[in-house]
Amino acid sequence: MKRHALLIAAATVCTMTLATSAIAAPAGSWTVGVGAGYVMPTDDNGSLVNDTLKVDLDSDTRPTLTGEYFFAENIGVEVLAALPFHHDMTLTDAAGNVIKAKTQHLPPTVSLQYHFDNMNTMVKPFVGVGVNYTTFFKERIYLNESSLKVKDSVGVAGHIGVDFPIAARDAVRVDARYINIEPDVELNGNDIGTVDINPWVFGVSYIKSF
């Protein structure tokens, strides 16, 4: 339940505030953001092969790019892109034997967002909810000649953050996302279970308004 709190809060606030008047992000304006995102998978990544292999994924940081178009005052649609994230995977059986694996992924995300720009001219929080599509590639498992495949995943995503204006059209953004990523996994073409990645993504970026 706790890991879905951000999604519930984002959806609730978006629903309650869509009709609220605001002044700082007029319809037709847009922003571009360049920064970095730290992907931190959930502590419990589940298990594979009938619960015989416990899965653990590490975290990674990569450059990110965002673009947001405001189709109404303070209500925008944002697209998140990034360079591929890399994750090492550790598979551990009941006897403590370890199998190493790795994968890369791209997690493009589209969010509907509401910006509370009328609350404080120096601090501008926002909240959003949307959908994520994560595609995996360059999977590898160090187990003889075995072949590992992590399938693509679609899930909901929640987003909260704060913009700190540094000029009329410039800001520094600090944000956090919760993304539902639970891909199915195949070994040598056979389904062996699902990995619970479900990461928090923490970001810092420079935002330019147009």
Short mmCIF file of C-alpha atoms in Angstrom, two decimals:
data_model
loop_
_atom_site.label_atom_id
_atom_site.label_comp_id
_atom_site.label_asym_id
_atom_site.label_seq_id
_atom_site.Cartn_x
_atom_site.Cartn_y
_atom_site.Cartn_z
CA MET A 1 0.00 0.00 0.00
CA LYS A 2 2.75 2.46 0.88
CA ARG A 3 4.43 2.23 -2.50
CA HIS A 4 1.17 3.31 -4.18
CA ALA A 5 0.69 6.37 -1.95
CA LEU A 6 2.23 8.76 -4.47
CA LEU A 7 -0.04 7.51 -7.26
CA ILE A 8 -3.16 7.91 -5.12
CA ALA A 9 -2.14 11.38 -3.95
CA ALA A 10 -1.27 12.54 -7.46
CA ALA A 11 -4.53 11.32 -8.96
CA THR A 12 -6.57 12.86 -6.14
CA VAL A 13 -4.91 16.26 -6.30
CA CYS A 14 -5.12 16.40 -10.10
CA THR A 15 -8.83 15.66 -9.97
CA MET A 16 -9.50 18.27 -7.28
CA THR A 17 -7.46 21.09 -8.82
CA LEU A 18 -8.07 21.01 -12.57
CA ALA A 19 -10.53 23.90 -12.29
CA THR A 20 -8.39 26.04 -9.96
CA SER A 21 -7.29 29.40 -11.39
CA ALA A 22 -3.58 30.18 -11.63
CA ILE A 23 -1.42 32.76 -13.36
CA ALA A 24 2.14 31.64 -14.10
CA ALA A 25 1.76 28.98 -16.82
CA PRO A 26 -0.61 30.24 -19.54
CA ALA A 27 -2.20 27.98 -22.11
CA GLY A 28 0.00 27.51 -25.15
CA SER A 29 3.28 27.83 -23.25
CA TRP A 30 5.76 24.99 -22.87
CA THR A 31 8.92 24.00 -21.03
CA VAL A 32 12.03 21.95 -21.68
CA GLY A 33 14.05 20.36 -18.89
CA VAL A 34 17.55 18.86 -18.85
CA GLY A 35 18.88 17.03 -15.81
CA ALA A 36 19.61 13.68 -14.21
CA GLY A 37 17.44 10.92 -12.77
CA TYR A 38 18.33 8.36 -10.11
CA VAL A 39 16.35 5.13 -10.54
CA MET A 40 16.05 3.24 -7.24
CA PRO A 41 14.20 -0.10 -7.55
CA THR A 42 12.04 -1.27 -4.66
CA ASP A 43 13.82 -3.23 -1.90
CA ASP A 44 11.94 -6.46 -2.69
CA ASN A 45 12.34 -7.35 -6.37
CA GLY A 46 10.50 -10.65 -6.04
CA SER A 47 11.66 -14.10 -7.13
CA LEU A 48 11.86 -16.29 -10.23
CA VAL A 49 11.66 -19.97 -11.18
CA ASN A 50 8.83 -20.89 -8.79
CA ASP A 51 10.24 -18.70 -6.01
CA THR A 52 13.60 -20.51 -6.01
CA LEU A 53 15.71 -17.51 -7.11
CA LYS A 54 15.52 -14.26 -5.15
CA VAL A 55 16.05 -11.20 -7.36
CA ASP A 56 17.96 -8.05 -6.44
CA LEU A 57 18.50 -5.07 -8.77
CA ASP A 58 20.90 -2.18 -8.20
CA SER A 59 20.23 1.53 -8.80
CA ASP A 60 21.49 3.78 -11.61
CA THR A 61 21.72 7.45 -12.60
CA ARG A 62 21.39 8.79 -16.15
CA PRO A 63 20.73 12.10 -17.96
CA THR A 64 17.06 12.96 -18.50
CA LEU A 65 15.09 15.22 -20.83
CA THR A 66 11.53 16.48 -20.32
CA GLY A 67 9.13 18.52 -22.42
CA GLU A 68 5.79 19.86 -21.21
CA TYR A 69 3.02 21.59 -23.14
CA PHE A 70 0.37 23.61 -21.27
CA PHE A 71 -2.98 23.16 -23.01
CA ALA A 72 -4.73 25.14 -20.22
CA GLU A 73 -3.58 27.48 -17.46
CA ASN A 74 -1.21 25.53 -15.22
CA ILE A 75 -2.32 22.18 -16.70
CA GLY A 76 0.23 20.46 -18.89
CA VAL A 77 1.17 17.19 -20.54
CA GLU A 78 4.78 16.18 -19.88
CA VAL A 79 6.93 13.63 -21.71
CA LEU A 80 9.96 12.18 -19.90
CA ALA A 81 12.88 10.64 -21.83
CA ALA A 82 16.33 9.51 -20.73
CA LEU A 83 19.49 7.77 -21.80
CA PRO A 84 19.36 4.00 -21.13
CA PHE A 85 19.51 2.98 -17.48
CA HIS A 86 21.76 0.02 -16.59
CA HIS A 87 20.90 -2.47 -13.86
CA ASP A 88 22.94 -5.38 -12.53
CA MET A 89 20.78 -8.27 -11.33
CA THR A 90 21.73 -10.74 -8.60
CA LEU A 91 19.83 -14.06 -8.51
CA THR A 92 20.29 -16.02 -5.28
CA ASP A 93 18.99 -19.51 -4.53
CA ALA A 94 18.10 -20.99 -1.13
CA ALA A 95 21.62 -22.35 -0.67
CA GLY A 96 23.16 -18.93 -1.21
CA ASN A 97 24.49 -19.64 -4.72
CA VAL A 98 24.56 -16.50 -6.87
CA ILE A 99 23.91 -16.01 -10.58
CA LYS A 100 24.75 -12.64 -12.10
CA ALA A 101 22.72 -10.95 -14.85
CA LYS A 102 22.20 -7.47 -16.25
CA THR A 103 19.86 -5.42 -18.43
CA GLN A 104 19.31 -1.95 -19.82
CA HIS A 105 16.02 -0.12 -20.18
CA LEU A 106 14.36 3.06 -21.43
CA PRO A 107 11.35 4.29 -19.38
CA PRO A 108 9.48 6.98 -21.43
CA THR A 109 6.62 8.41 -19.36
CA VAL A 110 3.70 10.69 -20.25
CA SER A 111 2.02 12.57 -17.39
CA LEU A 112 -0.88 14.97 -16.91
CA GLN A 113 0.34 17.63 -14.47
CA TYR A 114 -1.02 20.49 -12.41
CA HIS A 115 1.28 23.33 -11.32
CA PHE A 116 0.42 25.35 -8.21
CA ASP A 117 2.08 28.49 -9.54
CA ASN A 118 -0.26 30.84 -7.70
CA MET A 119 0.75 29.62 -4.22
CA ASN A 120 4.19 31.22 -3.85
CA THR A 121 6.27 33.14 -6.39
CA MET A 122 9.48 31.62 -5.04
CA VAL A 123 8.42 27.98 -4.75
CA LYS A 124 6.17 26.37 -7.37
CA PRO A 125 5.07 22.80 -6.57
CA PHE A 126 3.33 20.48 -9.00
CA VAL A 127 1.76 17.04 -9.09
CA GLY A 128 1.06 14.63 -11.91
CA VAL A 129 -0.16 11.16 -12.86
CA GLY A 130 0.37 9.27 -16.09
CA VAL A 131 1.48 6.14 -17.90
CA ASN A 132 4.92 4.58 -18.32
CA TYR A 133 6.21 2.27 -21.04
CA THR A 134 9.53 0.59 -20.23
CA THR A 135 11.42 -1.33 -22.88
CA PHE A 136 14.32 -3.63 -21.95
CA PHE A 137 17.29 -4.63 -24.09
CA LYS A 138 20.86 -5.98 -23.96
CA GLU A 139 19.90 -8.53 -21.33
CA ARG A 140 22.58 -11.00 -20.28
CA ILE A 141 22.80 -13.81 -17.76
CA TYR A 142 26.07 -15.45 -16.75
CA LEU A 143 24.80 -19.03 -16.75
CA ASN A 144 26.44 -21.29 -19.36
CA GLU A 145 24.94 -20.41 -22.76
CA SER A 146 21.57 -19.37 -21.36
CA SER A 147 19.55 -16.55 -22.90
CA LEU A 148 17.67 -14.02 -20.73
CA LYS A 149 14.76 -11.91 -21.94
CA VAL A 150 13.03 -9.18 -19.91
CA LYS A 151 9.77 -8.21 -21.58
CA ASP A 152 8.48 -4.66 -21.97
CA SER A 153 6.24 -3.26 -19.24
CA VAL A 154 3.34 -0.78 -19.12
CA GLY A 155 2.20 0.79 -15.84
CA VAL A 156 0.98 3.89 -14.07
CA ALA A 157 3.32 6.62 -12.83
CA GLY A 158 2.94 9.31 -10.17
CA HIS A 159 4.95 12.54 -10.09
CA ILE A 160 5.52 15.27 -7.50
CA GLY A 161 8.05 18.08 -7.51
CA VAL A 162 8.99 21.69 -6.84
CA ASP A 163 10.34 24.35 -9.20
CA PHE A 164 12.62 27.02 -7.75
CA PRO A 165 12.60 30.03 -10.13
CA ILE A 166 16.03 31.57 -10.78
CA ALA A 167 14.89 33.98 -13.53
CA ALA A 168 11.68 34.98 -15.32
CA ARG A 169 11.79 31.88 -17.57
CA ASP A 170 14.28 29.65 -15.76
CA ALA A 171 13.99 27.32 -12.78
CA VAL A 172 15.71 24.48 -10.97
CA ARG A 173 13.46 21.45 -10.46
CA VAL A 174 13.62 18.78 -7.77
CA ASP A 175 11.15 15.93 -8.26
CA ALA A 176 10.24 12.34 -7.44
CA ARG A 177 8.32 9.73 -9.39
CA TYR A 178 6.92 6.35 -8.51
CA ILE A 179 6.69 4.10 -11.57
CA ASN A 180 4.92 0.74 -11.73
CA ILE A 181 7.35 -1.55 -13.62
CA GLU A 182 6.74 -5.30 -13.32
CA PRO A 183 8.13 -7.08 -16.41
CA ASP A 184 7.81 -10.78 -17.18
CA VAL A 185 11.11 -12.65 -17.59
CA GLU A 186 12.05 -15.52 -19.91
CA LEU A 187 15.03 -17.88 -19.69
CA ASN A 188 15.85 -19.75 -22.91
CA GLY A 189 12.37 -18.89 -24.18
CA ASN A 190 10.54 -20.19 -21.09
CA ASP A 191 8.57 -17.94 -18.74
CA ILE A 192 10.23 -17.96 -15.29
CA GLY A 193 8.23 -15.25 -13.49
CA THR A 194 7.95 -11.52 -12.92
CA VAL A 195 10.45 -9.01 -11.56
CA ASP A 196 9.12 -6.26 -9.28
CA ILE A 197 11.20 -3.19 -10.15
CA ASN A 198 8.63 -0.51 -9.17
CA PRO A 199 11.26 2.20 -8.71
CA TRP A 200 11.33 5.62 -7.16
CA VAL A 201 12.99 8.03 -9.59
CA PHE A 202 14.56 11.10 -8.00
CA GLY A 203 15.54 13.95 -10.29
CA VAL A 204 17.22 17.35 -10.48
CA SER A 205 16.95 19.43 -13.65
CA TYR A 206 17.15 22.86 -15.23
CA ILE A 207 13.80 24.03 -16.64
CA LYS A 208 13.41 26.63 -19.44
CA SER A 209 10.00 28.12 -20.24
CA PHE A 210 8.90 29.37 -23.67
#
